[in-house]
XYZ file of C-alpha atoms in Angstrom:
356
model
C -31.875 -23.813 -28.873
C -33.341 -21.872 -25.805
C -31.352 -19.985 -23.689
C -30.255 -21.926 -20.223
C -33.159 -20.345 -17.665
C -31.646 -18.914 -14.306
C -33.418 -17.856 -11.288
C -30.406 -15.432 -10.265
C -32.587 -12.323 -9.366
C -30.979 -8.352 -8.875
C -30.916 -7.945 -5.050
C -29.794 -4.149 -4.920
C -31.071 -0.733 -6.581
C -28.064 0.018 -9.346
C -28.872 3.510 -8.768
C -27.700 3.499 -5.078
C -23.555 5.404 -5.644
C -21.523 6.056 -2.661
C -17.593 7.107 -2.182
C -16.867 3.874 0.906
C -14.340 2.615 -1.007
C -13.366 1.714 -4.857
C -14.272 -2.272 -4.411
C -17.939 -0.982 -4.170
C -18.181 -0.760 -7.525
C -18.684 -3.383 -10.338
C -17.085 -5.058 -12.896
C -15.775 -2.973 -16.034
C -18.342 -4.176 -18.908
C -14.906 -4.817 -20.810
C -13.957 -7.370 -18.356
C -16.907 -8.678 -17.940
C -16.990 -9.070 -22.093
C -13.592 -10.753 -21.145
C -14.875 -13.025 -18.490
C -17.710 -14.520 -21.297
C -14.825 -14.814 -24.009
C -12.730 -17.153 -21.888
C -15.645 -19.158 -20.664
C -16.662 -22.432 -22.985
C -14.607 -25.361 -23.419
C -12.115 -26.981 -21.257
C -8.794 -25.621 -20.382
C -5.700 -26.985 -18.451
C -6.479 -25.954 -14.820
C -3.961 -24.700 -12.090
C -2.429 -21.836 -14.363
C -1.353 -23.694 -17.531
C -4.097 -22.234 -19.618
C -3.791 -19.949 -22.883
C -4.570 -17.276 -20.763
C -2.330 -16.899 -18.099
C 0.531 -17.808 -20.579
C -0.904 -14.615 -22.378
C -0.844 -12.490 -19.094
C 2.968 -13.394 -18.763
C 3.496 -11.608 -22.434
C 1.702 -8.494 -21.467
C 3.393 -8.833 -18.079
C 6.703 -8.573 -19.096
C 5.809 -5.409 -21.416
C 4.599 -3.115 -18.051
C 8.035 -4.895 -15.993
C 10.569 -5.777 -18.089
C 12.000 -9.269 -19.711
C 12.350 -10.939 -16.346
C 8.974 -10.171 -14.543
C 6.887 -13.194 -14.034
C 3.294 -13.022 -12.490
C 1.352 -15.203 -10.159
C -2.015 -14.895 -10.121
C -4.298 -14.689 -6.535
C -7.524 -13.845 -5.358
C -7.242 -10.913 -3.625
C -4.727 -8.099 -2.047
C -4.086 -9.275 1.102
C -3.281 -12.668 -0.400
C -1.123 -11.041 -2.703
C 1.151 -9.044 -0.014
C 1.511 -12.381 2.083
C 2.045 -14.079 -0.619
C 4.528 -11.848 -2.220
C 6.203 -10.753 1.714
C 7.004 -14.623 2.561
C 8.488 -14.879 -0.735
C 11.443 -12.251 0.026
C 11.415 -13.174 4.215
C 13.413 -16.058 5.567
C 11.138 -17.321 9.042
C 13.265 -15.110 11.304
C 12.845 -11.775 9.121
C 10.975 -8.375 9.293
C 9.133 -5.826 6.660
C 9.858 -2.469 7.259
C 6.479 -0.353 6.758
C 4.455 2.996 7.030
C 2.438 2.541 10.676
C -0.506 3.722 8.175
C 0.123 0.981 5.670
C -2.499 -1.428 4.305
C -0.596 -4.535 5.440
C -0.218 -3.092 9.110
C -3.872 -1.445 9.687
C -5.984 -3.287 7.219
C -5.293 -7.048 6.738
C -6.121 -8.354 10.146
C -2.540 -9.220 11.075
C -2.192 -11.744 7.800
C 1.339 -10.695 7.135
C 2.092 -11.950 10.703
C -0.656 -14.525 11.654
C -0.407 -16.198 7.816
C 3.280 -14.964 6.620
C 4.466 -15.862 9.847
C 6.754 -12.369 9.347
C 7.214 -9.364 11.850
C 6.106 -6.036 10.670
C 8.247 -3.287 11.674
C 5.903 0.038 11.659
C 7.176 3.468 11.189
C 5.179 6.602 12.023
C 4.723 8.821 8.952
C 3.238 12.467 8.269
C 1.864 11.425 4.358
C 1.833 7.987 4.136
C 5.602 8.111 2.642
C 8.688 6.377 3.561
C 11.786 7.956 3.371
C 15.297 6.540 3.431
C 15.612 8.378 7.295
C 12.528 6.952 8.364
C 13.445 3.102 7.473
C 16.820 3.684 9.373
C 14.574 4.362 12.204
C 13.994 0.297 11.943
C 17.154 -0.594 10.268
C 19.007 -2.111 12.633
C 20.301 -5.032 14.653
C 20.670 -7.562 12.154
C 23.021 -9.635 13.938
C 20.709 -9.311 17.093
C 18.873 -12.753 18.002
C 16.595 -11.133 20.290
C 15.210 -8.433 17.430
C 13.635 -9.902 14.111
C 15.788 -9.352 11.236
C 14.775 -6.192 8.643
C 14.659 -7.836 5.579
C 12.385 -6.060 3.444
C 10.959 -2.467 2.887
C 7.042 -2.676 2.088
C 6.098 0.315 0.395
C 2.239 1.710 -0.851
C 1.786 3.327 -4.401
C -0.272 4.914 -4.254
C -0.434 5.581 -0.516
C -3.273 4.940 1.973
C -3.494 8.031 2.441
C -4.042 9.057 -1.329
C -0.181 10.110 -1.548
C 2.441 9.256 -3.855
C 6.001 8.526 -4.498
C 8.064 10.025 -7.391
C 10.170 7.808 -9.010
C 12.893 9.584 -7.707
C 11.436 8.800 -3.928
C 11.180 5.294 -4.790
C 14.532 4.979 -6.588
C 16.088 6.371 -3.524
C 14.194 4.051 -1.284
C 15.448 1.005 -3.102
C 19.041 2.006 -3.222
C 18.717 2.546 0.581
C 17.556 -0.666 1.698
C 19.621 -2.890 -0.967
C 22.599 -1.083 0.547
C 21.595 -2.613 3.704
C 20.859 -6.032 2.426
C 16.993 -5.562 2.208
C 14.705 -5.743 -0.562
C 12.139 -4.102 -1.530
C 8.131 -4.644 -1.574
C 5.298 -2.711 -3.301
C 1.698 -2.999 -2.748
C 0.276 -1.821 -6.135
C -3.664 -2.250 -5.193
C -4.095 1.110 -7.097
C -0.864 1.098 -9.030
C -3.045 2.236 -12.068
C -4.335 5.613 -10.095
C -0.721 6.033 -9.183
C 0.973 5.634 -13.093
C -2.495 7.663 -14.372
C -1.778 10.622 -12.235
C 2.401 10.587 -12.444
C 1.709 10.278 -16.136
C 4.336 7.685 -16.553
C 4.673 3.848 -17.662
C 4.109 1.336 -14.359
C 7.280 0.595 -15.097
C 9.156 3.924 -14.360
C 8.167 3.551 -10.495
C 9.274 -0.668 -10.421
C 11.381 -2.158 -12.148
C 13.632 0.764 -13.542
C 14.108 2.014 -10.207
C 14.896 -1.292 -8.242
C 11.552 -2.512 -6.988
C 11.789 -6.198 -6.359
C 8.246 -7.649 -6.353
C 4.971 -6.374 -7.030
C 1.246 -7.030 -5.361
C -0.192 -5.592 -8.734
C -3.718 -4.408 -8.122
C -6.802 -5.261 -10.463
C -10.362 -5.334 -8.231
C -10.406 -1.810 -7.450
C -9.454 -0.967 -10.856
C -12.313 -2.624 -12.478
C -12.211 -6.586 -11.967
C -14.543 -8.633 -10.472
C -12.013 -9.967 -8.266
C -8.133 -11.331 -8.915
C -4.560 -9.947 -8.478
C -1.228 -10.921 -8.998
C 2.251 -11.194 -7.402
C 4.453 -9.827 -9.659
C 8.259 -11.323 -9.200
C 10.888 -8.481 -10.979
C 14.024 -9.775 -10.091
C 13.999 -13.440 -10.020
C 16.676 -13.989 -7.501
C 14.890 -12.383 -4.519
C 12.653 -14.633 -3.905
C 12.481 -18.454 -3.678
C 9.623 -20.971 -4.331
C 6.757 -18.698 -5.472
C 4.728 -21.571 -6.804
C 4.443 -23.576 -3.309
C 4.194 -20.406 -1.399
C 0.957 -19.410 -3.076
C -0.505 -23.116 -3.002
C 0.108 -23.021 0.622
C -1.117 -20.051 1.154
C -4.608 -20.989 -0.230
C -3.994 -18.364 -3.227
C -3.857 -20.653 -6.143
C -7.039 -20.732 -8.360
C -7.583 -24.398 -10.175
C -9.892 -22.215 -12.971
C -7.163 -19.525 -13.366
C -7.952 -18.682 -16.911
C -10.619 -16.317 -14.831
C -8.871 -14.377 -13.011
C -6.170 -14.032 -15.669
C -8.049 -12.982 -18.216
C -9.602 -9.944 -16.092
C -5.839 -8.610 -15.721
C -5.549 -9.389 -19.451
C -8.629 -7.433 -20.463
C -7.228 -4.544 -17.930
C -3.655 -4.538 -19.058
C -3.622 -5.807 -22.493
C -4.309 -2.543 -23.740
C -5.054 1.184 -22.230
C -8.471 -0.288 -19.902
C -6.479 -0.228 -16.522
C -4.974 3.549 -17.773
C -8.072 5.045 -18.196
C -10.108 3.383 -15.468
C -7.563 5.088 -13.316
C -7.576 8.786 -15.073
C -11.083 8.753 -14.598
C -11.333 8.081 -10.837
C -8.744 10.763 -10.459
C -10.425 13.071 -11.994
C -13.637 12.709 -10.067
C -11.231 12.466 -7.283
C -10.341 16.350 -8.430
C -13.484 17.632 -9.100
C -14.866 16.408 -5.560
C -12.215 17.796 -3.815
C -13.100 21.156 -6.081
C -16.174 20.998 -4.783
C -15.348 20.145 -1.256
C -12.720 23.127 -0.943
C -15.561 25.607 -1.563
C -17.499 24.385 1.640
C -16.820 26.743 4.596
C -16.354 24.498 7.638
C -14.190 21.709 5.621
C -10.818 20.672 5.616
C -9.138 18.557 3.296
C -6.106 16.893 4.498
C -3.622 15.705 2.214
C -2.991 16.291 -1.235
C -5.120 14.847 -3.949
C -2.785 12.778 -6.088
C -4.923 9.355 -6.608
C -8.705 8.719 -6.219
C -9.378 9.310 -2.895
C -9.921 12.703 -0.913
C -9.690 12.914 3.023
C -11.556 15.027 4.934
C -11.909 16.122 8.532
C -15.620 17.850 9.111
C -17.929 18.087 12.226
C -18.993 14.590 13.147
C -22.551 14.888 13.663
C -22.252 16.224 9.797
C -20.683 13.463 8.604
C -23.199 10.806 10.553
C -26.525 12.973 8.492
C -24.413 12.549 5.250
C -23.568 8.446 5.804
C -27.324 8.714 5.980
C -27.167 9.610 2.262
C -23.999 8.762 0.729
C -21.901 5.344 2.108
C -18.838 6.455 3.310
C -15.649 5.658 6.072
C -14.256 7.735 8.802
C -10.828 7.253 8.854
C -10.346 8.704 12.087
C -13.586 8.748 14.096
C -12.215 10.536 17.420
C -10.740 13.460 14.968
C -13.518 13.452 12.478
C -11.412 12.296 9.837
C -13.196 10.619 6.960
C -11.951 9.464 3.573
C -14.060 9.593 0.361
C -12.743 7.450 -2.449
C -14.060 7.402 -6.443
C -14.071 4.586 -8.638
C -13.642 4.041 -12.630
C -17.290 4.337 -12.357
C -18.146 7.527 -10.592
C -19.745 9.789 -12.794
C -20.020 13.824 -12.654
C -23.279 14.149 -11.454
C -22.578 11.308 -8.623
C -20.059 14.346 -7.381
C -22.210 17.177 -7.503
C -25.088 15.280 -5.970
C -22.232 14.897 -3.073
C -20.950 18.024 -2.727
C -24.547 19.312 -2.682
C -25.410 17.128 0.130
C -22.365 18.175 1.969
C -23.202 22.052 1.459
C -26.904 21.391 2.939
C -25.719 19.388 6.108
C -22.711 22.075 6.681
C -25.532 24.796 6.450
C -27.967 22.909 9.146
């Protein structure tokens, strides 16, 4: 039998790397392997296939007995998704002014989730219990939306992360005060890799309620998940994602990519590599005269303030984001697939713009 023809052709140079962002790179080959192995045949549609019953298993062994996960399409799905599930129509999140949902999801927690976001100036990205009392109040006041829920980042956007400790203190705070408590995962795995502890130790065992677990920028194609820990937080999961236009009809898809990543150690050491270019750029980059590195390195991303008129040449070379334009802030971020010489090429390039 000959093989079915295509006329798909390869419309970019594989040899082009950049540090924009982690979804710039591709699929792991391992979930891609996955991806073939759950194609063929017909399964039930709409999430009752063999492998999103799987995913609930392996689930359940990063979260603990009662976690239950709901696949979506993407991140910002996933934190709508997951932040109208613990919100009644009147409530409020509680977040870092720097957070994802806040600065990078077009106003979907508001516009779709129909939710009030609550924004808290921080100096690393972090929440503390002080700073949420700083938007902890006036629950009985009709003219203020009610704080319901503390949104948290791990790790951070700005590369930072919580102990478990931070986190544990975080979640005793808020359920003190009624509220519940929200964490965007998108690069969970960089945050467990470079703690050197299970997932687990930073959710569940320390009082996280639900989860926007992370898998694109960790090496699927594309999928996430909402990840419900304690069950009686939240109410009607399955209609909130179908009306939020986040339920796939060929699941099996997306679940098997957070299957192939979680199953075993493939979302562990995706993330321990990524770090560790992370380190060795920011090596690199704290042996250039003339460059400052602002926070600490704790994930896969490094940021960087530098002349601007540098940074312009080197976006000229090497595809990357200013964070902060006006202060010549930019952020450099590796992936599972950035390799040692993709660094070194960088930091090279860096040291011969500097020196022009």
């Amino acid at each position: 039998m000959n093989p079915p023809r295509t006329d798909a052709r390869r419309h970019h140079d594989p040899q082009v790397r950049g540090f924009a962002s982690d979804n710039y790179a591709g699929a792991h080959p391992e979930v891609l392997a996955a991806l073939a192995l759950a194609n063929g045949g017909h399964q039930v549609a709409y999430g009752e296939d063999e492998y999103t019953e799987n995913l609930q298993r392996i689930i359940r062994g990063h979260f603990g007995a009662t976690a239950e996960a709901f696949p979506v399409f993407n991140g910002t799905g996933a934190n709508v998704v997951a932040l109208q599930a613990v919100t009644d129509r009147w409530g409020a999140v509680i977040c870092a002014e720097s957070a994802h949902i806040n600065v990078d999801e077009g106003g979907a927690p508001e516009r779709m989730g129909g939710l009030k976001l609550l924004t808290v100036p921080t100096p690393d990205g972090k929440l503390t219990p002080e700073l949420i009392d700083r938007q902890a109040y006036g629950w009985e006041d009709e003219h203020r939306a009610m704080p319901q829920v503390v949104s948290i980042t791990q790790s951070t956007e700005l590369g930072t992360l919580y102990t478990p400790d931070e986190i544990r203190a975080i979640c005793e705070h808020a359920h003190a005060r009624g509220m519940k408590v929200h964490l965007d995962g998108s690069r969970i795995a960089n945050a467990a890799a470079s703690l050197n502890v299970p997932m687990r130790t930073f959710t569940n065992a320390v009082g996280v309620d639900i989860l926007s677990l992370g898998g694109t920028k960790n090496g699927a194609v594309l999928g996430e998940a909402v990840v419900v820990i304690n069950q009686d937080a939240v109410r009607q999961m399955k209609h909130l994602r179908k009306m939020s236009m986040q339920l796939a009809s060929k699941m099996r898809f997306v679940s098997v990519q957070l299957e192939a990543l979680l199953a075993k150690d493939l979302w562990l050491r995706n993330a321990r590599h990524a770090n560790e270019m992370a380190q060795r750029l920011a090596e690199g980059v704290r042996a250039v005269h003339g460059v400052e590195i602002l926070y600490p390195v704790q994930a896969n991303g490094v940021f960087a303030r530098l002349p601007h008129d540098v940074s312009e040449r080197l976006q000229k070379r090497f595809r990357f984001y200013f964070w902060d334009e006006a202060a010549g802030v930019v952020r450099w971020m590796c992936s599972f697939d950035t390799t040692e010489e993709d660094v070194d090429t960088f930091v090279a390039a860096l040291k011969e713009e500097m020196a022009r």
